Coordinates of C-alpha atoms and ligand atoms in Angstrom, one line a residue:
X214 CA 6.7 26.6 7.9
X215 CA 5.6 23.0 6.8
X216 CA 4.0 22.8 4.0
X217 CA 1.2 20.4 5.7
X218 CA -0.1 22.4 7.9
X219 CA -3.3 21.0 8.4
X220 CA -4.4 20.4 11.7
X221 CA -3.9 16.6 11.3
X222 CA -3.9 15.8 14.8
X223 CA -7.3 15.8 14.6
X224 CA -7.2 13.1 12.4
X225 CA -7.5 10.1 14.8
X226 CA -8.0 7.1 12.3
X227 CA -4.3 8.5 10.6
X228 CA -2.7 8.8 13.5
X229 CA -3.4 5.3 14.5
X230 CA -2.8 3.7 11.4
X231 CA 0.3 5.7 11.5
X232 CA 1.6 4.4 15.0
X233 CA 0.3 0.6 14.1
X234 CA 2.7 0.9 11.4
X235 CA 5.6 2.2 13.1
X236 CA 5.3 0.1 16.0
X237 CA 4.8 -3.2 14.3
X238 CA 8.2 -4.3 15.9
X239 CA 6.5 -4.7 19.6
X240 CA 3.1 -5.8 18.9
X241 CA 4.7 -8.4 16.4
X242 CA 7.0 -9.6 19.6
X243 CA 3.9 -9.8 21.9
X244 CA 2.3 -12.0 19.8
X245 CA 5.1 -14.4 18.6
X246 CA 6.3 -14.7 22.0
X247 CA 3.4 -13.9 24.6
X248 CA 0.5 -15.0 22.2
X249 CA 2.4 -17.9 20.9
X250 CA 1.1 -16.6 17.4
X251 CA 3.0 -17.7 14.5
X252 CA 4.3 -14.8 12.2
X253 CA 4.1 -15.2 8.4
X254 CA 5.6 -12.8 6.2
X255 CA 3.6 -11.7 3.2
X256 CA 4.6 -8.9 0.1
X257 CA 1.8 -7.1 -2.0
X258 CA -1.7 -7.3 0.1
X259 CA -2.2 -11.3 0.5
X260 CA -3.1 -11.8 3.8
X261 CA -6.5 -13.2 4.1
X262 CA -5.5 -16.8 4.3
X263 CA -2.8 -15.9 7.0
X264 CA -5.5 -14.1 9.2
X265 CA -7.9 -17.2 8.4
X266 CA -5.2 -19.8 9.9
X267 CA -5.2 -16.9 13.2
X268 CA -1.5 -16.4 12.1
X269 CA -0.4 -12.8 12.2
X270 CA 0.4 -11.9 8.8
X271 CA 3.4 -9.1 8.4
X272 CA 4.9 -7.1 5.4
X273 CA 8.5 -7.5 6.8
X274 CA 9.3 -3.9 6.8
X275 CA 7.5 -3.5 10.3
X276 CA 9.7 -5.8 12.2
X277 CA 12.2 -2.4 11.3
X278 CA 13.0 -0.3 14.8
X279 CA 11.9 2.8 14.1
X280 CA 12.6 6.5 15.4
X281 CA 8.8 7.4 16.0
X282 CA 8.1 11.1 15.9
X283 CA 7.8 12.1 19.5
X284 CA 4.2 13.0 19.9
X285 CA 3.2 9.5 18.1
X286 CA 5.3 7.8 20.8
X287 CA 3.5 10.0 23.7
X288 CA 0.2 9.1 21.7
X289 CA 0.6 5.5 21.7
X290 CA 1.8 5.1 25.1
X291 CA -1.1 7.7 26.6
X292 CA -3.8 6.2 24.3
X293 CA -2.9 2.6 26.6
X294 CA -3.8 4.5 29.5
X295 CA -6.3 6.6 28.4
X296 CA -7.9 5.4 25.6
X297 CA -7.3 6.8 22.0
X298 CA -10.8 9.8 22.5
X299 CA -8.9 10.8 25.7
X300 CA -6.1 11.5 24.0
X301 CA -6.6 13.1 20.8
X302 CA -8.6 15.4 23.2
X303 CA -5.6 15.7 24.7
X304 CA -3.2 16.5 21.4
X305 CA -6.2 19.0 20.8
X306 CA -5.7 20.6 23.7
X307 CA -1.8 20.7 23.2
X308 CA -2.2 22.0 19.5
X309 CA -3.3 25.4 21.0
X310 CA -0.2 25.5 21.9
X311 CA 2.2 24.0 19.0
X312 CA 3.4 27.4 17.8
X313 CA 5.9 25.8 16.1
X314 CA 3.5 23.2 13.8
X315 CA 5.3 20.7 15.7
X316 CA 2.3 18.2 15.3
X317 CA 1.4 19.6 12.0
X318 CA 4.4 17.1 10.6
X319 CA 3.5 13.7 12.2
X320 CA 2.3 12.4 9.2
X321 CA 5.2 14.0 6.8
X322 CA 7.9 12.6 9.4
X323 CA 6.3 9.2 9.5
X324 CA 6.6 8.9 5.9
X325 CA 9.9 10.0 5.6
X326 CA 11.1 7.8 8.7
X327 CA 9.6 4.9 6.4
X328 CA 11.0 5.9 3.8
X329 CA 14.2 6.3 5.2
X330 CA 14.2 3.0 6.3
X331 CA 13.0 1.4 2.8
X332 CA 16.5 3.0 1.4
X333 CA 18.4 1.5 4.3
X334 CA 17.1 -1.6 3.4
X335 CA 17.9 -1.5 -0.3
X336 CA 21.1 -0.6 0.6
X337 CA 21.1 -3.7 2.8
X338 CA 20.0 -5.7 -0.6
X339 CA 23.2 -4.4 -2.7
X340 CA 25.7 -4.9 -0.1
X341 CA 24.7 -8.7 -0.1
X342 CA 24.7 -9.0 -3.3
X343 CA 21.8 -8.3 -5.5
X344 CA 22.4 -7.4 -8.6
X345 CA 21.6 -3.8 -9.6
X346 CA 19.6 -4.9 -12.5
X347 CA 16.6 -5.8 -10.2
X348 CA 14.1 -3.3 -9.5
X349 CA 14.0 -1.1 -6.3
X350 CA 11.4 -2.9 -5.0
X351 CA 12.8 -6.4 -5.2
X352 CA 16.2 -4.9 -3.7
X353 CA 14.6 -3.3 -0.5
X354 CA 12.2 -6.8 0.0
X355 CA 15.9 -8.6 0.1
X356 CA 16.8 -6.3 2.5
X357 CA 14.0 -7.0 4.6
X358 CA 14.4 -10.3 4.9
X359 CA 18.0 -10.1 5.3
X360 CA 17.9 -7.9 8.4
X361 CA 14.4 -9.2 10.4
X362 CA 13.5 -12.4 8.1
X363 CA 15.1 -14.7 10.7
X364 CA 12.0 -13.2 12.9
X365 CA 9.3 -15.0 11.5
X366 CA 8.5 -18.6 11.0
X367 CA 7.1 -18.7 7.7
X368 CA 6.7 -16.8 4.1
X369 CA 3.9 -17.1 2.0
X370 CA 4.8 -16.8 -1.8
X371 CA 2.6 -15.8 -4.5
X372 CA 4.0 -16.5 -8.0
X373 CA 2.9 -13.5 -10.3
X374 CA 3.7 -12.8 -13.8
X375 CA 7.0 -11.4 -13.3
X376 CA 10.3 -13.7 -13.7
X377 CA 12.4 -11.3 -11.5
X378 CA 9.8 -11.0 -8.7
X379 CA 9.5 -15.0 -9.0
X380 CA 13.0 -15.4 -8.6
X381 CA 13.7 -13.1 -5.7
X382 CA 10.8 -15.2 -4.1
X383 CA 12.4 -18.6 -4.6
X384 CA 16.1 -16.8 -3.3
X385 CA 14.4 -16.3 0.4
X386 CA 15.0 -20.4 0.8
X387 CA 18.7 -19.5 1.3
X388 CA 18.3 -16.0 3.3
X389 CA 15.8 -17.4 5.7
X390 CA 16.7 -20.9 5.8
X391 CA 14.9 -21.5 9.1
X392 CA 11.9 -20.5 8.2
X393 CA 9.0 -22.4 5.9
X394 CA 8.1 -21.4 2.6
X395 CA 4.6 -22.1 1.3
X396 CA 3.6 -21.4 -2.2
X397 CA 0.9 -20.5 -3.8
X398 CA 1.6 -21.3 -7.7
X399 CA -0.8 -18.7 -9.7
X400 CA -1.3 -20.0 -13.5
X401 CA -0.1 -17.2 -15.7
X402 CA -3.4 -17.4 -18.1
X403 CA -6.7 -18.2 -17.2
X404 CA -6.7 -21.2 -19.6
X405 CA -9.0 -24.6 -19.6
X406 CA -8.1 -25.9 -16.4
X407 CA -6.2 -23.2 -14.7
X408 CA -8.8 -21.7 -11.9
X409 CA -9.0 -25.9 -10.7
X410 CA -5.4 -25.6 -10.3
X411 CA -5.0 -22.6 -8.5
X412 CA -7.9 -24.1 -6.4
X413 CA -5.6 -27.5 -5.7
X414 CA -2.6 -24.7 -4.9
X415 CA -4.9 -22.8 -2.6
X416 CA -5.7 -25.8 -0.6
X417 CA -2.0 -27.1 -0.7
X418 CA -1.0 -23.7 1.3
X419 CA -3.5 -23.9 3.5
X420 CA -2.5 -27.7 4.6
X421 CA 1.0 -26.3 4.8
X422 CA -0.6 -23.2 7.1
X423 CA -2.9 -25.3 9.4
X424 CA 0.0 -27.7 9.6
X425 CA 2.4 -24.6 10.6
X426 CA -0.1 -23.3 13.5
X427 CA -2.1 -26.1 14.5
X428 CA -5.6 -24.5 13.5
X429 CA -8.1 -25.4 11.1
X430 CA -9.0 -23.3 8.0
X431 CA -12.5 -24.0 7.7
X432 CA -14.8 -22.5 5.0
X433 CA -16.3 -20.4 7.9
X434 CA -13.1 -19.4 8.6
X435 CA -12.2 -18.1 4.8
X436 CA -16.0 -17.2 4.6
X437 CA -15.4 -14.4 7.4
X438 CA -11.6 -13.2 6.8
X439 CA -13.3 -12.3 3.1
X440 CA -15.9 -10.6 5.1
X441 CA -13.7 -8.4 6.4
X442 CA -11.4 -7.7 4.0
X443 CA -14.3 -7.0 1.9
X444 CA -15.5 -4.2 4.5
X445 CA -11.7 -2.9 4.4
X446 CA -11.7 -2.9 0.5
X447 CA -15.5 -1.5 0.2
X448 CA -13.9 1.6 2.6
X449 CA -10.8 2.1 0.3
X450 CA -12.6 2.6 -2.3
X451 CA -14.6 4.7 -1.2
X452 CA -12.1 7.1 -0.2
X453 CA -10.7 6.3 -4.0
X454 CA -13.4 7.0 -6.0
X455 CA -15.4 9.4 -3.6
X456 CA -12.8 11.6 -1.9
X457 CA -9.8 11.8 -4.3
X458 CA -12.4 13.1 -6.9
X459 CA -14.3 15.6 -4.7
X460 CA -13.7 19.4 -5.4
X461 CA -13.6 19.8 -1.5
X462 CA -10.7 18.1 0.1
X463 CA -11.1 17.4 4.1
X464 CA -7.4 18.6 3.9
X465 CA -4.7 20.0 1.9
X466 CA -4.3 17.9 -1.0
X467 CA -0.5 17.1 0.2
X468 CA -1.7 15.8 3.2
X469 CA -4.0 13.5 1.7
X470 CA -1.4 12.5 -0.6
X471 CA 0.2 10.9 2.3
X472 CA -3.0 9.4 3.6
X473 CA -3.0 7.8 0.5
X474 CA 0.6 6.6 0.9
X475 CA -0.2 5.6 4.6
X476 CA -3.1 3.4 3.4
X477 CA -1.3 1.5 0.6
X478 CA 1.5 0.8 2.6
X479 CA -0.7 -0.3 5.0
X480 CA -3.3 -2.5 3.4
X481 CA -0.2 -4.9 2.4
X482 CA -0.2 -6.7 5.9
X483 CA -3.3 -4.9 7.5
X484 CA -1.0 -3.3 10.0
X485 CA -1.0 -7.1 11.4
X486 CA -4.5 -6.8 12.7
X487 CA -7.6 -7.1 10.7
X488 CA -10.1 -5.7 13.3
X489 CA -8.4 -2.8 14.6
X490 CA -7.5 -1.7 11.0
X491 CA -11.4 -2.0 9.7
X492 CA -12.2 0.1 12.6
X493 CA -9.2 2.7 11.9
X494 CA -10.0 2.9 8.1
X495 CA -13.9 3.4 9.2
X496 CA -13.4 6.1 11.3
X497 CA -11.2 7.5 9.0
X498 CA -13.5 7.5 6.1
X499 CA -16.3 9.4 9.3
X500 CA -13.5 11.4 9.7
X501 CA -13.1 12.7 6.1
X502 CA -16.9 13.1 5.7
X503 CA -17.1 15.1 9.5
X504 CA -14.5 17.5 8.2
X505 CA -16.7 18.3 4.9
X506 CA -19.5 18.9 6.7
X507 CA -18.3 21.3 8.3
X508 CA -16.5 22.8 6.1
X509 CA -12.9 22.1 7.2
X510 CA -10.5 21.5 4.9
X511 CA -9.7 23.3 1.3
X512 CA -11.3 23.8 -1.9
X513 CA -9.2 22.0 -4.3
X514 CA -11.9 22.3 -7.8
X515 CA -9.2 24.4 -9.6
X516 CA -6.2 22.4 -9.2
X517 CA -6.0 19.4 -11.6
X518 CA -6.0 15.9 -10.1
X519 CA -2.9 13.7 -11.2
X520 CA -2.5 10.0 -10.9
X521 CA 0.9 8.5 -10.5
X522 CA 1.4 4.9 -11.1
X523 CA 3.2 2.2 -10.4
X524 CA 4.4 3.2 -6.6
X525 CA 4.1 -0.1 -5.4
X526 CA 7.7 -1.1 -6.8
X527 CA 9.1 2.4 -5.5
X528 CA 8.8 5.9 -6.3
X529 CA 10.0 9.8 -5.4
X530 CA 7.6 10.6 -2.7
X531 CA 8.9 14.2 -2.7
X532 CA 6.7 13.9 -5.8
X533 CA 3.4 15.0 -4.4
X534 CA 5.0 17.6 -2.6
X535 CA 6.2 19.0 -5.8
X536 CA 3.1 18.9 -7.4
X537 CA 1.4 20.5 -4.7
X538 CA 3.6 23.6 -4.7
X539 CA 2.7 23.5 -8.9
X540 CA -0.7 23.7 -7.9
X541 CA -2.1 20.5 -8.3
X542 CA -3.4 17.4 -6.4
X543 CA -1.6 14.1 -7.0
X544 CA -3.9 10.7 -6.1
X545 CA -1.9 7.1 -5.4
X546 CA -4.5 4.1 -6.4
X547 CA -2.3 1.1 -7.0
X548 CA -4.2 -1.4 -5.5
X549 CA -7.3 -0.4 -7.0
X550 CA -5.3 -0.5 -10.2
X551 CA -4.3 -3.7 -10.3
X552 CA -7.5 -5.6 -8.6
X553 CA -6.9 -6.1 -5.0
X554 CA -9.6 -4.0 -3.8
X555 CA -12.0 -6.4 -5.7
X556 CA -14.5 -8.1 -3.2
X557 CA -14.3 -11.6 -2.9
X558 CA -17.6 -13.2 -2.4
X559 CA -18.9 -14.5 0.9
X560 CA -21.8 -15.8 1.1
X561 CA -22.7 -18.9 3.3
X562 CA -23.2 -20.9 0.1
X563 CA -20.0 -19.9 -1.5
X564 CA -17.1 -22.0 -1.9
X565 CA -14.6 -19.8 -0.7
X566 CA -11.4 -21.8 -2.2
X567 CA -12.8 -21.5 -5.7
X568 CA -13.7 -17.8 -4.9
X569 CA -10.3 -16.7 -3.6
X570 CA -9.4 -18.6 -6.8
X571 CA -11.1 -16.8 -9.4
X572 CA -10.2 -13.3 -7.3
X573 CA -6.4 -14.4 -7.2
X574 CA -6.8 -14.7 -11.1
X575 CA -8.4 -11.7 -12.2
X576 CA -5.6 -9.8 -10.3
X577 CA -3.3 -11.9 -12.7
X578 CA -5.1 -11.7 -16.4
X579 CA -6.2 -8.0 -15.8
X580 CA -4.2 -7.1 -13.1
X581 CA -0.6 -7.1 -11.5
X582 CA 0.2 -9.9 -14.3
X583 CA 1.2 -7.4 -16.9
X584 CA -0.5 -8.7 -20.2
X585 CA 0.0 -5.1 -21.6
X586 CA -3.0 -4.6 -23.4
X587 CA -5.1 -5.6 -20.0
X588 CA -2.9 -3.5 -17.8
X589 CA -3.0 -0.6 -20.0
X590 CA -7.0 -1.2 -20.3
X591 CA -6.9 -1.1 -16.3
X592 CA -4.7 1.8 -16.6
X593 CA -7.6 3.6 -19.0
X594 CA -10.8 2.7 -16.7
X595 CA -9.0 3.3 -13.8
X596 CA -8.4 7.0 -15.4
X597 CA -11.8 7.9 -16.1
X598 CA -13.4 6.3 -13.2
X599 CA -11.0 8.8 -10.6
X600 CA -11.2 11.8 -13.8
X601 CA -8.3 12.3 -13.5
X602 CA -7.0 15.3 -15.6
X603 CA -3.1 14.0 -16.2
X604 CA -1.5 10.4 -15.4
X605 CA 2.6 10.3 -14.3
X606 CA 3.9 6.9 -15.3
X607 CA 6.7 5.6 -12.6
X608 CA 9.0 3.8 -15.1
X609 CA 10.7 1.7 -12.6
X610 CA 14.3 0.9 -13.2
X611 CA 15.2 -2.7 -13.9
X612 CA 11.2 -3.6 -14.1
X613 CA 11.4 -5.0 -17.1
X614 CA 6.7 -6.0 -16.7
X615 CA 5.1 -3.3 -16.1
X616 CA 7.6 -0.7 -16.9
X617 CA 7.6 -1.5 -20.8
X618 CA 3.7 -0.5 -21.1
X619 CA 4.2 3.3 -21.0
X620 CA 4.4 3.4 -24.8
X621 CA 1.3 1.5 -25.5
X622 CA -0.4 3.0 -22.8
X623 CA 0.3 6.8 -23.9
X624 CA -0.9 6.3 -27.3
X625 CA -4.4 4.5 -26.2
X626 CA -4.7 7.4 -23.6
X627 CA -4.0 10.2 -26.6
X628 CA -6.1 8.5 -28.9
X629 CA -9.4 7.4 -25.6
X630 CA -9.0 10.4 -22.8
X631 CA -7.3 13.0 -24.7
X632 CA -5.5 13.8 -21.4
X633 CA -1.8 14.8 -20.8
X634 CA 0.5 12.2 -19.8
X635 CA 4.4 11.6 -18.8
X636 CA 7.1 9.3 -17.4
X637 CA 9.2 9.9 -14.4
X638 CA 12.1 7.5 -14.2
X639 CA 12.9 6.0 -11.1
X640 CA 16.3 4.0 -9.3
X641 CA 16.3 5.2 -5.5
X642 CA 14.1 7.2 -3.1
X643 CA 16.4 10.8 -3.0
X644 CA 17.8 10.0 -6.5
X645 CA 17.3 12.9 -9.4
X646 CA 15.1 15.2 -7.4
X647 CA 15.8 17.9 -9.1
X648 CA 15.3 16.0 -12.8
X649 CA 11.7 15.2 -11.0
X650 CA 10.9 18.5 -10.2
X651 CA 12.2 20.4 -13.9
X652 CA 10.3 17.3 -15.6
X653 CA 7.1 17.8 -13.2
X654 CA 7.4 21.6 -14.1
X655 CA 7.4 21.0 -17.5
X656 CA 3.8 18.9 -17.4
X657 CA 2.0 21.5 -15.4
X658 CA 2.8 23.7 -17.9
X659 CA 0.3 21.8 -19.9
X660 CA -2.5 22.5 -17.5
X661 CA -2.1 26.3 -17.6
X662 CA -5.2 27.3 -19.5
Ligands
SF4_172 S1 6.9 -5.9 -12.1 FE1 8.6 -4.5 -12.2 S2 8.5 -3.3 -10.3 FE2 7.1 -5.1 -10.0 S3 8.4 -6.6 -9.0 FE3 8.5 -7.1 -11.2 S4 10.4 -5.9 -11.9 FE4 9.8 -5.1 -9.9

């Protein structure tokens, strides 16, 4: 029996956020070539300025074909003829009858098939040549580009404090030669002048964007994509800092690991569609608090909650599964982490460039751009805002940022929290499993009281 047998189908919102992922490839050709949209391809969760131009951004791992678990596939082909409450009435109905927990593994099999595919693609990356010294992440983004880059029609770079990432950025001139690049230079320290700059930058890429699709960014325009990425980001963490650290999970805590994978996959592009995913993310968040209410779901207050961090650049996912079977509850918080579920304000007499400015900065000084003593300060309030009982640090291989922290970061949590923490290394999704699970063992050992 699977381990997540929770009755997930009920889950609507996950479902839907599930099969928007999965079947990025045909909505993405619909709107290149019905909608005559233009496609821009983004990495890490920049996409308000894509959305604002009425451009579809897209995190280039959906253009993938994808085998989509069976029942999704029915799902998403009876929900356009039904309607999405007709048919998870309907998957109620034929749960009665799923002796075998068919449906119970949607969500497991949808990560996996993702999964599957982000291995394909880093195997993609080496076979064309990139060294083996980058990081997983930067290896499996190559291969994106490399197999569906020649799909879209632009890219939108965001320089960030990390010299490989910056130079895997400025290699996708020669893999997707056909399409435009548009940068958006970030200062690496918030020094005298550096927020004006990044406000001349901003307002270079959109020229380059309203050039690229014929529209007009307006303020308004910025003004409302904020708007709703601000509803989005208000929701997530929500679910971050309400849910993960509830004693009464609206499902087994495996399960909602993989919401939480499903989510920060997710948020990188929006699924392609701001509206639809506010509305997926909202009902999922109704969803959650319907399910405590009345009671469905588990009582999780003895099992300790673990955060592991960075996944963003790749990690085991088997891990929460293993953790779960040790008895405890593992929570994925990158983005919150590293500042991208900050609000940017919106206001009618904001100026949204110098907003989306200072936001794009903050996520640089105390965020993703690895000034050690800010990340591992991030690291720490991140900690005690989820309580979390025990933090597993992802040393990624080949990161040479964010991966050299873990020393600096274990003392201050010793010496602050006085909570347990360890290091997992990391090359390839499937890679030392078994090394995982004997090191994963080994820390729950230190929560045995
Ligand atoms: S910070 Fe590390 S994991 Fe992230 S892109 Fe750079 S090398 Fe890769």
């Amino acid at each position: 029996m699977s381990l997540f047998t929770d009755d997930i189908v009920s889950f609507k919102s996950v479902l839907r956020l599930s099969y928007n992922f999965l079947a990025g490839r045909n909505y993405l050709k619909k709107k290149k070539f019905t909608d005559k949209k233009k496609l821009v391809g983004i990495a890490l969760p920049f996409s308000d300025l894509v959305f604002a131009a009425s451009a579809i951004p897209v995190f280039p791992i959906r253009m993938e074909q994808y085998k989509i678990h069976n029942y999704l596939s029915a799902l998403g082909s009876a929900s356009s003829l039904f309607g999405w409450n007709v048919t998870s009435k309907l998957l109620g109905f034929a749960k009665q009858f799923d002796v075998l927990n068919i449906l119970d593994n949607v969500l497991d099999d949808v990560i996996h098939t993702i999964n599957e595919k982000y291995n394909e693609l880093y195997d993609l990356g080496i076979k064309n040549g990139v060294s083996n010294d980058f990081c997983y992440g930067i290896t499996n983004l190559t291969g994106m580009f490399l197999s569906k880059g020649k799909n879209i029609d632009a890219n939108l770079n965001y320089s960030i404090r990390c010299s490989a990432w910056n130079k895997y950025s400025e290699s996708l001139k020669y893999i997707i030669p056909n399409s435009k690049q548009i940068w958006i230079d970030i200062p690496p320290r918030n020094l005298g002048n550096s927020v004006e700059l990044l406000e001349e930058n901003i307002k270079n890429a959109i020229s380059e964007l309203e050039e690229l699709t014929g529209n007009l960014i307006t303020d308004n325009s910025l003004r409302k994509q904020f708007q709703l990425g601000n509803q989005i980001k208000k929701i997530y963490n929500s679910i971050l800092r309400n849910s993960c650290i509830d004693d009464f999970y609206p499902c087994n805590p495996a399960t909602f690991a993989e919401i939480l994978v499903l989510l920060g996959l997710s948020f990188q592009d929006l699924n392609s569609d701001a509206q639809s995913y506010l509305e997926n993310i909202t009902q999922l968040q109704n969803e959650i608090n319907e399910r405590k209410r009345k009671g469905i779901g588990m009582d999780v207050s003895k099992m300790p909650k673990l955060l592991i961090t960075p996944v963003f650049g790749g990690w085991e996912p088997e891990t929460h599964e293993i953790l779960y079977k040790l008895g405890a509850r593992t929570i994925y918080a990158d983005w919150l982490i590293f500042k991208f579920l900050e609000e940017i304000p919106s206001s009618n007499n904001s100026d949204p460039i110098e907003e989306y400015a200072k936001f794009l900065m903050n996520i640089t000084t105390d965020g993703i751009g690895y000034d050690q003593n800010a990340l591992t300060d991030n690291y720490m309030n991140s900690a005690k805002e989820l309580k979390i009982d025990g933090m597993i640090f992802n040393q990624v291989f080949g990161c040479h940022s964010i991966a050299n922290c873990y020393t600096l970061l274990r003392n201050k949590i010793k010496r602050n929290l006085e909570i347990p923490t360890t290091v997992m290394s990391f090359n390839k999704i499937g890679e030392n499993i078994e090394q995982t699970r004997t090191r994963l063992e080994a820390f729950m050992e230190l929560f045995i009281y």
